[in-house]
mmCIF file of C-alpha atoms in Angstrom:
data_model
loop_
_atom_site.group_PDB
_atom_site.id
_atom_site.type_symbol
_atom_site.label_atom_id
_atom_site.label_comp_id
_atom_site.label_asym_id
_atom_site.label_seq_id
_atom_site.Cartn_x
_atom_site.Cartn_y
_atom_site.Cartn_z
ATOM 1 C CA UNK A 1 -27.184 13.547 38.945
ATOM 2 C CA UNK A 2 -29.661 14.934 36.393
ATOM 3 C CA UNK A 3 -31.721 11.735 36.460
ATOM 4 C CA UNK A 4 -32.710 12.377 40.073
ATOM 5 C CA UNK A 5 -34.594 15.570 39.306
ATOM 6 C CA UNK A 6 -36.522 14.270 36.301
ATOM 7 C CA UNK A 7 -37.979 10.951 37.436
ATOM 8 C CA UNK A 8 -40.228 11.831 40.389
ATOM 9 C CA UNK A 9 -43.660 12.131 38.822
ATOM 10 C CA UNK A 10 -43.332 9.200 36.448
ATOM 11 C CA UNK A 11 -41.442 6.755 38.595
ATOM 12 C CA UNK A 12 -43.389 3.529 39.205
ATOM 13 C CA UNK A 13 -42.585 1.984 42.591
ATOM 14 C CA UNK A 14 -44.069 -0.677 44.833
ATOM 15 C CA UNK A 15 -45.216 -0.291 48.402
ATOM 16 C CA UNK A 16 -42.592 -1.582 50.818
ATOM 17 C CA UNK A 17 -44.185 -4.024 53.227
ATOM 18 C CA UNK A 18 -41.018 -4.793 55.166
ATOM 19 C CA UNK A 19 -37.394 -3.746 55.400
ATOM 20 C CA UNK A 20 -35.168 -3.160 52.378
ATOM 21 C CA UNK A 21 -33.340 -6.088 50.864
ATOM 22 C CA UNK A 22 -30.348 -5.394 53.088
ATOM 23 C CA UNK A 23 -32.279 -6.254 56.247
ATOM 24 C CA UNK A 24 -35.653 -7.779 55.418
ATOM 25 C CA UNK A 25 -38.139 -7.617 58.246
ATOM 26 C CA UNK A 26 -35.495 -7.732 60.952
ATOM 27 C CA UNK A 27 -33.047 -5.444 62.706
ATOM 28 C CA UNK A 28 -31.640 -2.391 60.970
ATOM 29 C CA UNK A 29 -28.001 -1.230 61.000
ATOM 30 C CA UNK A 30 -28.801 1.030 63.983
ATOM 31 C CA UNK A 31 -31.106 -1.357 65.806
ATOM 32 C CA UNK A 32 -34.556 -0.070 64.806
ATOM 33 C CA UNK A 33 -37.095 -2.636 63.692
ATOM 34 C CA UNK A 34 -38.547 -2.744 60.178
ATOM 35 C CA UNK A 35 -41.818 -4.548 60.887
ATOM 36 C CA UNK A 36 -43.936 -2.979 58.152
ATOM 37 C CA UNK A 37 -45.813 -0.154 59.880
ATOM 38 C CA UNK A 38 -46.428 3.073 57.980
ATOM 39 C CA UNK A 39 -46.893 6.598 59.282
ATOM 40 C CA UNK A 40 -48.836 9.629 58.031
ATOM 41 C CA UNK A 41 -48.840 12.866 60.033
ATOM 42 C CA UNK A 42 -48.355 10.984 63.286
ATOM 43 C CA UNK A 43 -51.015 8.355 62.501
ATOM 44 C CA UNK A 44 -49.787 4.751 62.441
ATOM 45 C CA UNK A 45 -51.017 2.504 59.605
ATOM 46 C CA UNK A 46 -50.314 -1.149 58.994
ATOM 47 C CA UNK A 47 -48.665 -1.677 55.616
ATOM 48 C CA UNK A 48 -50.785 -4.784 55.075
ATOM 49 C CA UNK A 49 -53.925 -2.715 55.717
ATOM 50 C CA UNK A 50 -52.805 -0.184 53.114
ATOM 51 C CA UNK A 51 -51.976 -2.844 50.539
ATOM 52 C CA UNK A 52 -55.327 -4.589 51.042
ATOM 53 C CA UNK A 53 -57.458 -1.452 51.578
ATOM 54 C CA UNK A 54 -60.866 -1.143 49.956
ATOM 55 C CA UNK A 55 -62.338 2.006 48.492
ATOM 56 C CA UNK A 56 -64.293 4.268 50.835
ATOM 57 C CA UNK A 57 -66.968 4.298 48.154
ATOM 58 C CA UNK A 58 -67.592 0.612 48.830
ATOM 59 C CA UNK A 59 -67.198 0.770 52.611
ATOM 60 C CA UNK A 60 -69.468 -1.343 54.809
ATOM 61 C CA UNK A 61 -70.088 -1.638 58.536
ATOM 62 C CA UNK A 62 -68.503 0.822 60.937
ATOM 63 C CA UNK A 63 -66.463 2.492 58.191
ATOM 64 C CA UNK A 64 -69.579 3.202 56.138
ATOM 65 C CA UNK A 65 -71.383 4.542 59.221
ATOM 66 C CA UNK A 66 -68.500 6.863 60.088
ATOM 67 C CA UNK A 67 -68.112 8.177 56.539
ATOM 68 C CA UNK A 68 -71.835 8.827 56.165
ATOM 69 C CA UNK A 69 -72.366 10.580 59.497
ATOM 70 C CA UNK A 70 -69.104 12.344 60.400
ATOM 71 C CA UNK A 71 -69.146 16.065 61.228
ATOM 72 C CA UNK A 72 -66.394 18.597 61.870
ATOM 73 C CA UNK A 73 -65.961 20.679 65.027
ATOM 74 C CA UNK A 74 -68.450 23.216 63.665
ATOM 75 C CA UNK A 75 -71.081 20.523 63.267
ATOM 76 C CA UNK A 76 -70.949 20.549 59.477
ATOM 77 C CA UNK A 77 -71.040 17.270 57.574
ATOM 78 C CA UNK A 78 -67.701 15.951 56.398
ATOM 79 C CA UNK A 79 -67.927 15.254 52.694
ATOM 80 C CA UNK A 80 -65.336 13.110 50.930
ATOM 81 C CA UNK A 81 -64.795 14.382 47.426
ATOM 82 C CA UNK A 82 -64.402 11.425 45.065
ATOM 83 C CA UNK A 83 -65.033 8.782 47.785
ATOM 84 C CA UNK A 84 -63.897 6.093 45.381
ATOM 85 C CA UNK A 85 -60.386 7.558 45.489
ATOM 86 C CA UNK A 86 -60.135 7.233 49.287
ATOM 87 C CA UNK A 87 -58.919 4.045 50.972
ATOM 88 C CA UNK A 88 -60.150 2.663 54.299
ATOM 89 C CA UNK A 89 -56.858 1.726 55.985
ATOM 90 C CA UNK A 90 -58.223 1.256 59.479
ATOM 91 C CA UNK A 91 -61.719 0.695 60.886
ATOM 92 C CA UNK A 92 -62.813 0.003 64.455
ATOM 93 C CA UNK A 93 -65.440 1.258 66.885
ATOM 94 C CA UNK A 94 -62.890 3.784 68.147
ATOM 95 C CA UNK A 95 -61.402 5.129 64.900
ATOM 96 C CA UNK A 96 -61.714 5.032 61.133
ATOM 97 C CA UNK A 97 -58.660 6.060 59.115
ATOM 98 C CA UNK A 98 -58.843 7.103 55.469
ATOM 99 C CA UNK A 99 -56.076 7.834 52.960
ATOM 100 C CA UNK A 100 -56.259 9.250 49.445
ATOM 101 C CA UNK A 101 -53.178 8.801 47.239
ATOM 102 C CA UNK A 102 -52.388 12.025 45.376
ATOM 103 C CA UNK A 103 -51.959 11.753 41.592
ATOM 104 C CA UNK A 104 -48.298 12.729 42.019
ATOM 105 C CA UNK A 105 -46.123 14.017 44.877
ATOM 106 C CA UNK A 106 -46.854 17.695 45.543
ATOM 107 C CA UNK A 107 -45.762 20.428 47.948
ATOM 108 C CA UNK A 108 -49.263 20.545 49.423
ATOM 109 C CA UNK A 109 -48.243 22.297 52.652
ATOM 110 C CA UNK A 110 -45.861 24.776 51.050
ATOM 111 C CA UNK A 111 -42.925 23.656 53.201
ATOM 112 C CA UNK A 112 -40.802 22.008 50.523
ATOM 113 C CA UNK A 113 -41.807 18.449 51.452
ATOM 114 C CA UNK A 114 -43.455 16.483 48.649
ATOM 115 C CA UNK A 115 -46.601 14.881 50.081
ATOM 116 C CA UNK A 116 -48.226 11.946 48.312
ATOM 117 C CA UNK A 117 -51.328 11.236 50.443
ATOM 118 C CA UNK A 118 -54.249 13.015 52.104
ATOM 119 C CA UNK A 119 -55.369 11.821 55.544
ATOM 120 C CA UNK A 120 -58.704 11.828 57.370
ATOM 121 C CA UNK A 121 -59.253 10.314 60.825
ATOM 122 C CA UNK A 122 -62.804 9.921 62.191
ATOM 123 C CA UNK A 123 -63.646 9.073 65.811
ATOM 124 C CA UNK A 124 -66.756 9.126 68.087
ATOM 125 C CA UNK A 125 -65.431 11.493 70.765
ATOM 126 C CA UNK A 126 -67.186 11.436 74.135
ATOM 127 C CA UNK A 127 -70.084 9.405 72.866
ATOM 128 C CA UNK A 128 -70.905 12.062 70.292
ATOM 129 C CA UNK A 129 -71.528 11.266 66.617
ATOM 130 C CA UNK A 130 -68.518 10.457 64.467
ATOM 131 C CA UNK A 131 -66.259 13.486 64.161
ATOM 132 C CA UNK A 132 -63.336 14.512 61.972
ATOM 133 C CA UNK A 133 -60.449 14.552 64.464
ATOM 134 C CA UNK A 134 -57.496 14.798 62.078
ATOM 135 C CA UNK A 135 -57.032 15.989 58.508
ATOM 136 C CA UNK A 136 -54.006 16.864 56.443
ATOM 137 C CA UNK A 137 -51.478 15.524 53.997
ATOM 138 C CA UNK A 138 -48.217 13.642 54.294
ATOM 139 C CA UNK A 139 -45.401 11.845 52.576
ATOM 140 C CA UNK A 140 -46.515 8.343 53.556
ATOM 141 C CA UNK A 141 -43.518 6.937 55.400
ATOM 142 C CA UNK A 142 -42.248 3.698 56.851
ATOM 143 C CA UNK A 143 -42.421 3.856 60.639
ATOM 144 C CA UNK A 144 -38.870 3.649 62.080
ATOM 145 C CA UNK A 145 -39.978 3.159 65.716
ATOM 146 C CA UNK A 146 -38.431 3.484 68.233
ATOM 147 C CA UNK A 147 -36.730 6.158 66.123
ATOM 148 C CA UNK A 148 -38.645 9.157 64.722
ATOM 149 C CA UNK A 149 -39.135 9.940 60.996
ATOM 150 C CA UNK A 150 -37.154 12.691 59.281
ATOM 151 C CA UNK A 151 -36.933 14.389 55.884
ATOM 152 C CA UNK A 152 -33.748 13.906 53.874
ATOM 153 C CA UNK A 153 -32.124 15.915 51.064
ATOM 154 C CA UNK A 154 -28.807 15.962 49.233
ATOM 155 C CA UNK A 155 -26.323 18.568 50.451
ATOM 156 C CA UNK A 156 -26.073 21.060 47.552
ATOM 157 C CA UNK A 157 -22.573 22.048 48.697
ATOM 158 C CA UNK A 158 -21.404 18.446 48.231
ATOM 159 C CA UNK A 159 -23.315 17.310 45.168
ATOM 160 C CA UNK A 160 -22.831 13.576 44.509
ATOM 161 C CA UNK A 161 -20.346 12.650 41.797
ATOM 162 C CA UNK A 162 -19.907 9.302 40.073
ATOM 163 C CA UNK A 163 -16.549 8.793 41.791
ATOM 164 C CA UNK A 164 -17.906 9.390 45.314
ATOM 165 C CA UNK A 165 -17.980 6.526 47.810
ATOM 166 C CA UNK A 166 -20.040 8.530 50.312
ATOM 167 C CA UNK A 167 -23.252 10.579 50.207
ATOM 168 C CA UNK A 168 -23.520 13.967 51.910
ATOM 169 C CA UNK A 169 -27.077 14.390 53.176
ATOM 170 C CA UNK A 170 -29.055 17.008 55.084
ATOM 171 C CA UNK A 171 -31.562 15.492 57.523
ATOM 172 C CA UNK A 172 -34.429 17.525 58.999
ATOM 173 C CA UNK A 173 -36.233 16.212 62.053
ATOM 174 C CA UNK A 174 -40.040 16.278 61.759
ATOM 175 C CA UNK A 175 -40.797 16.277 65.482
ATOM 176 C CA UNK A 176 -40.559 19.388 67.635
ATOM 177 C CA UNK A 177 -37.005 20.046 68.840
ATOM 178 C CA UNK A 178 -37.091 23.736 69.889
ATOM 179 C CA UNK A 179 -35.342 24.773 66.684
ATOM 180 C CA UNK A 180 -32.259 22.668 67.363
ATOM 181 C CA UNK A 181 -30.661 20.385 64.810
ATOM 182 C CA UNK A 182 -30.371 16.620 65.305
ATOM 183 C CA UNK A 183 -26.574 16.477 65.664
ATOM 184 C CA UNK A 184 -25.574 13.134 67.166
ATOM 185 C CA UNK A 185 -29.114 11.726 66.888
ATOM 186 C CA UNK A 186 -29.368 10.885 63.164
ATOM 187 C CA UNK A 187 -29.381 7.143 62.550
ATOM 188 C CA UNK A 188 -28.965 5.026 59.407
ATOM 189 C CA UNK A 189 -31.920 2.643 59.576
ATOM 190 C CA UNK A 190 -31.259 0.784 56.333
ATOM 191 C CA UNK A 191 -29.036 0.998 53.249
ATOM 192 C CA UNK A 192 -29.707 -1.005 50.096
ATOM 193 C CA UNK A 193 -27.128 -0.905 47.297
ATOM 194 C CA UNK A 194 -27.882 -2.408 43.893
ATOM 195 C CA UNK A 195 -26.531 -1.899 40.397
ATOM 196 C CA UNK A 196 -29.335 0.580 39.645
ATOM 197 C CA UNK A 197 -29.820 2.528 42.887
ATOM 198 C CA UNK A 198 -28.677 3.357 46.385
ATOM 199 C CA UNK A 199 -31.678 3.421 48.738
ATOM 200 C CA UNK A 200 -31.118 5.245 52.023
ATOM 201 C CA UNK A 201 -33.398 5.205 55.071
ATOM 202 C CA UNK A 202 -32.470 7.599 57.860
ATOM 203 C CA UNK A 203 -34.350 8.544 61.019
ATOM 204 C CA UNK A 204 -33.711 10.452 64.242
ATOM 205 C CA UNK A 205 -33.291 9.417 67.861
ATOM 206 C CA UNK A 206 -36.085 11.366 69.633
ATOM 207 C CA UNK A 207 -35.201 13.962 72.225
ATOM 208 C CA UNK A 208 -36.550 13.466 75.724
ATOM 209 C CA UNK A 209 -38.863 15.978 77.375
ATOM 210 C CA UNK A 210 -41.012 18.770 76.030
ATOM 211 C CA UNK A 211 -39.865 20.892 73.095
ATOM 212 C CA UNK A 212 -41.098 23.919 71.188
ATOM 213 C CA UNK A 213 -42.031 23.710 67.516
ATOM 214 C CA UNK A 214 -40.193 26.300 65.446
ATOM 215 C CA UNK A 215 -38.747 25.119 62.150
ATOM 216 C CA UNK A 216 -35.906 22.650 62.623
ATOM 217 C CA UNK A 217 -32.599 23.261 60.819
ATOM 218 C CA UNK A 218 -31.139 20.454 58.679
ATOM 219 C CA UNK A 219 -28.363 18.282 60.102
ATOM 220 C CA UNK A 220 -25.425 17.136 57.935
ATOM 221 C CA UNK A 221 -25.088 13.348 57.766
ATOM 222 C CA UNK A 222 -22.739 11.167 55.703
ATOM 223 C CA UNK A 223 -23.540 7.683 54.395
ATOM 224 C CA UNK A 224 -20.609 5.535 53.273
ATOM 225 C CA UNK A 225 -21.059 3.294 50.225
ATOM 226 C CA UNK A 226 -19.440 -0.042 49.413
ATOM 227 C CA UNK A 227 -18.229 1.273 46.050
ATOM 228 C CA UNK A 228 -18.327 4.510 44.010
ATOM 229 C CA UNK A 229 -21.810 5.823 43.222
ATOM 230 C CA UNK A 230 -21.468 5.738 39.434
ATOM 231 C CA UNK A 231 -24.702 6.575 37.621
ATOM 232 C CA UNK A 232 -26.998 4.987 40.205
ATOM 233 C CA UNK A 233 -30.121 6.746 41.491
ATOM 234 C CA UNK A 234 -30.201 7.893 45.114
ATOM 235 C CA UNK A 235 -33.575 6.946 46.605
ATOM 236 C CA UNK A 236 -35.306 7.822 49.876
ATOM 237 C CA UNK A 237 -36.119 4.491 51.495
ATOM 238 C CA UNK A 238 -37.986 6.098 54.404
ATOM 239 C CA UNK A 239 -41.027 6.537 52.164
ATOM 240 C CA UNK A 240 -43.672 3.875 51.562
ATOM 241 C CA UNK A 241 -42.943 4.316 47.863
ATOM 242 C CA UNK A 242 -39.282 5.271 47.561
ATOM 243 C CA UNK A 243 -38.417 8.137 45.212
ATOM 244 C CA UNK A 244 -35.282 10.115 44.364
ATOM 245 C CA UNK A 245 -33.725 12.332 47.029
ATOM 246 C CA UNK A 246 -33.538 15.940 45.838
ATOM 247 C CA UNK A 247 -30.865 18.557 46.578
ATOM 248 C CA UNK A 248 -31.816 20.647 49.614
ATOM 249 C CA UNK A 249 -32.170 23.907 47.662
ATOM 250 C CA UNK A 250 -34.588 22.219 45.259
ATOM 251 C CA UNK A 251 -36.576 20.666 48.112
ATOM 252 C CA UNK A 252 -37.173 24.134 49.546
ATOM 253 C CA UNK A 253 -37.900 25.929 46.253
#
């Protein structure tokens, strides 16, 4: 599947505002809803708000006030580099959420996950001036609630072949799970099969109760196809902009 590893940076894709073609805006194969919410580092974002977002450089009202006056926990002003590149994806008296699309997916956090957005969340805590309460980067994802998002890779020990009628995946839970895998909790949210690509969206049934946060091991998961794979791309449909799923070894390089 050489095409998978060469198309990431240049692949033009559209934001997904609802479910894949197999289950548009309704119920997924495993019962989760596909209503159009997005998720970045635990922050929920409406897909419509992202699609219609205006530049932070042209912000007005509460968003402009928050951007101009926000400080960090040390009391230093929060400065947005290239404010025109940031998008205001949420603005209220309680919270202003900003996203900046990265020029191309990058392993920003050094954990093998290709992030494509930076995040800033501003809020007036305790009546104080606007403060930076969350910052980081993420692979902007479709929210699979009530399931939890997960990272997916191809199993390098079962590399996909044109004659295969099933995909062998490795799924890594993002939420804390005390270092346990997600055996028995991985769910197929949506599967779209076209002549050009197989788009897979998987998520995880959350564990109940408190859990520690060491690194989670990947969980093997098999997705059956209607017909042999052929030369079709294998895309990650959990992302706001789907892109090819990489082999696990390459994801962690």
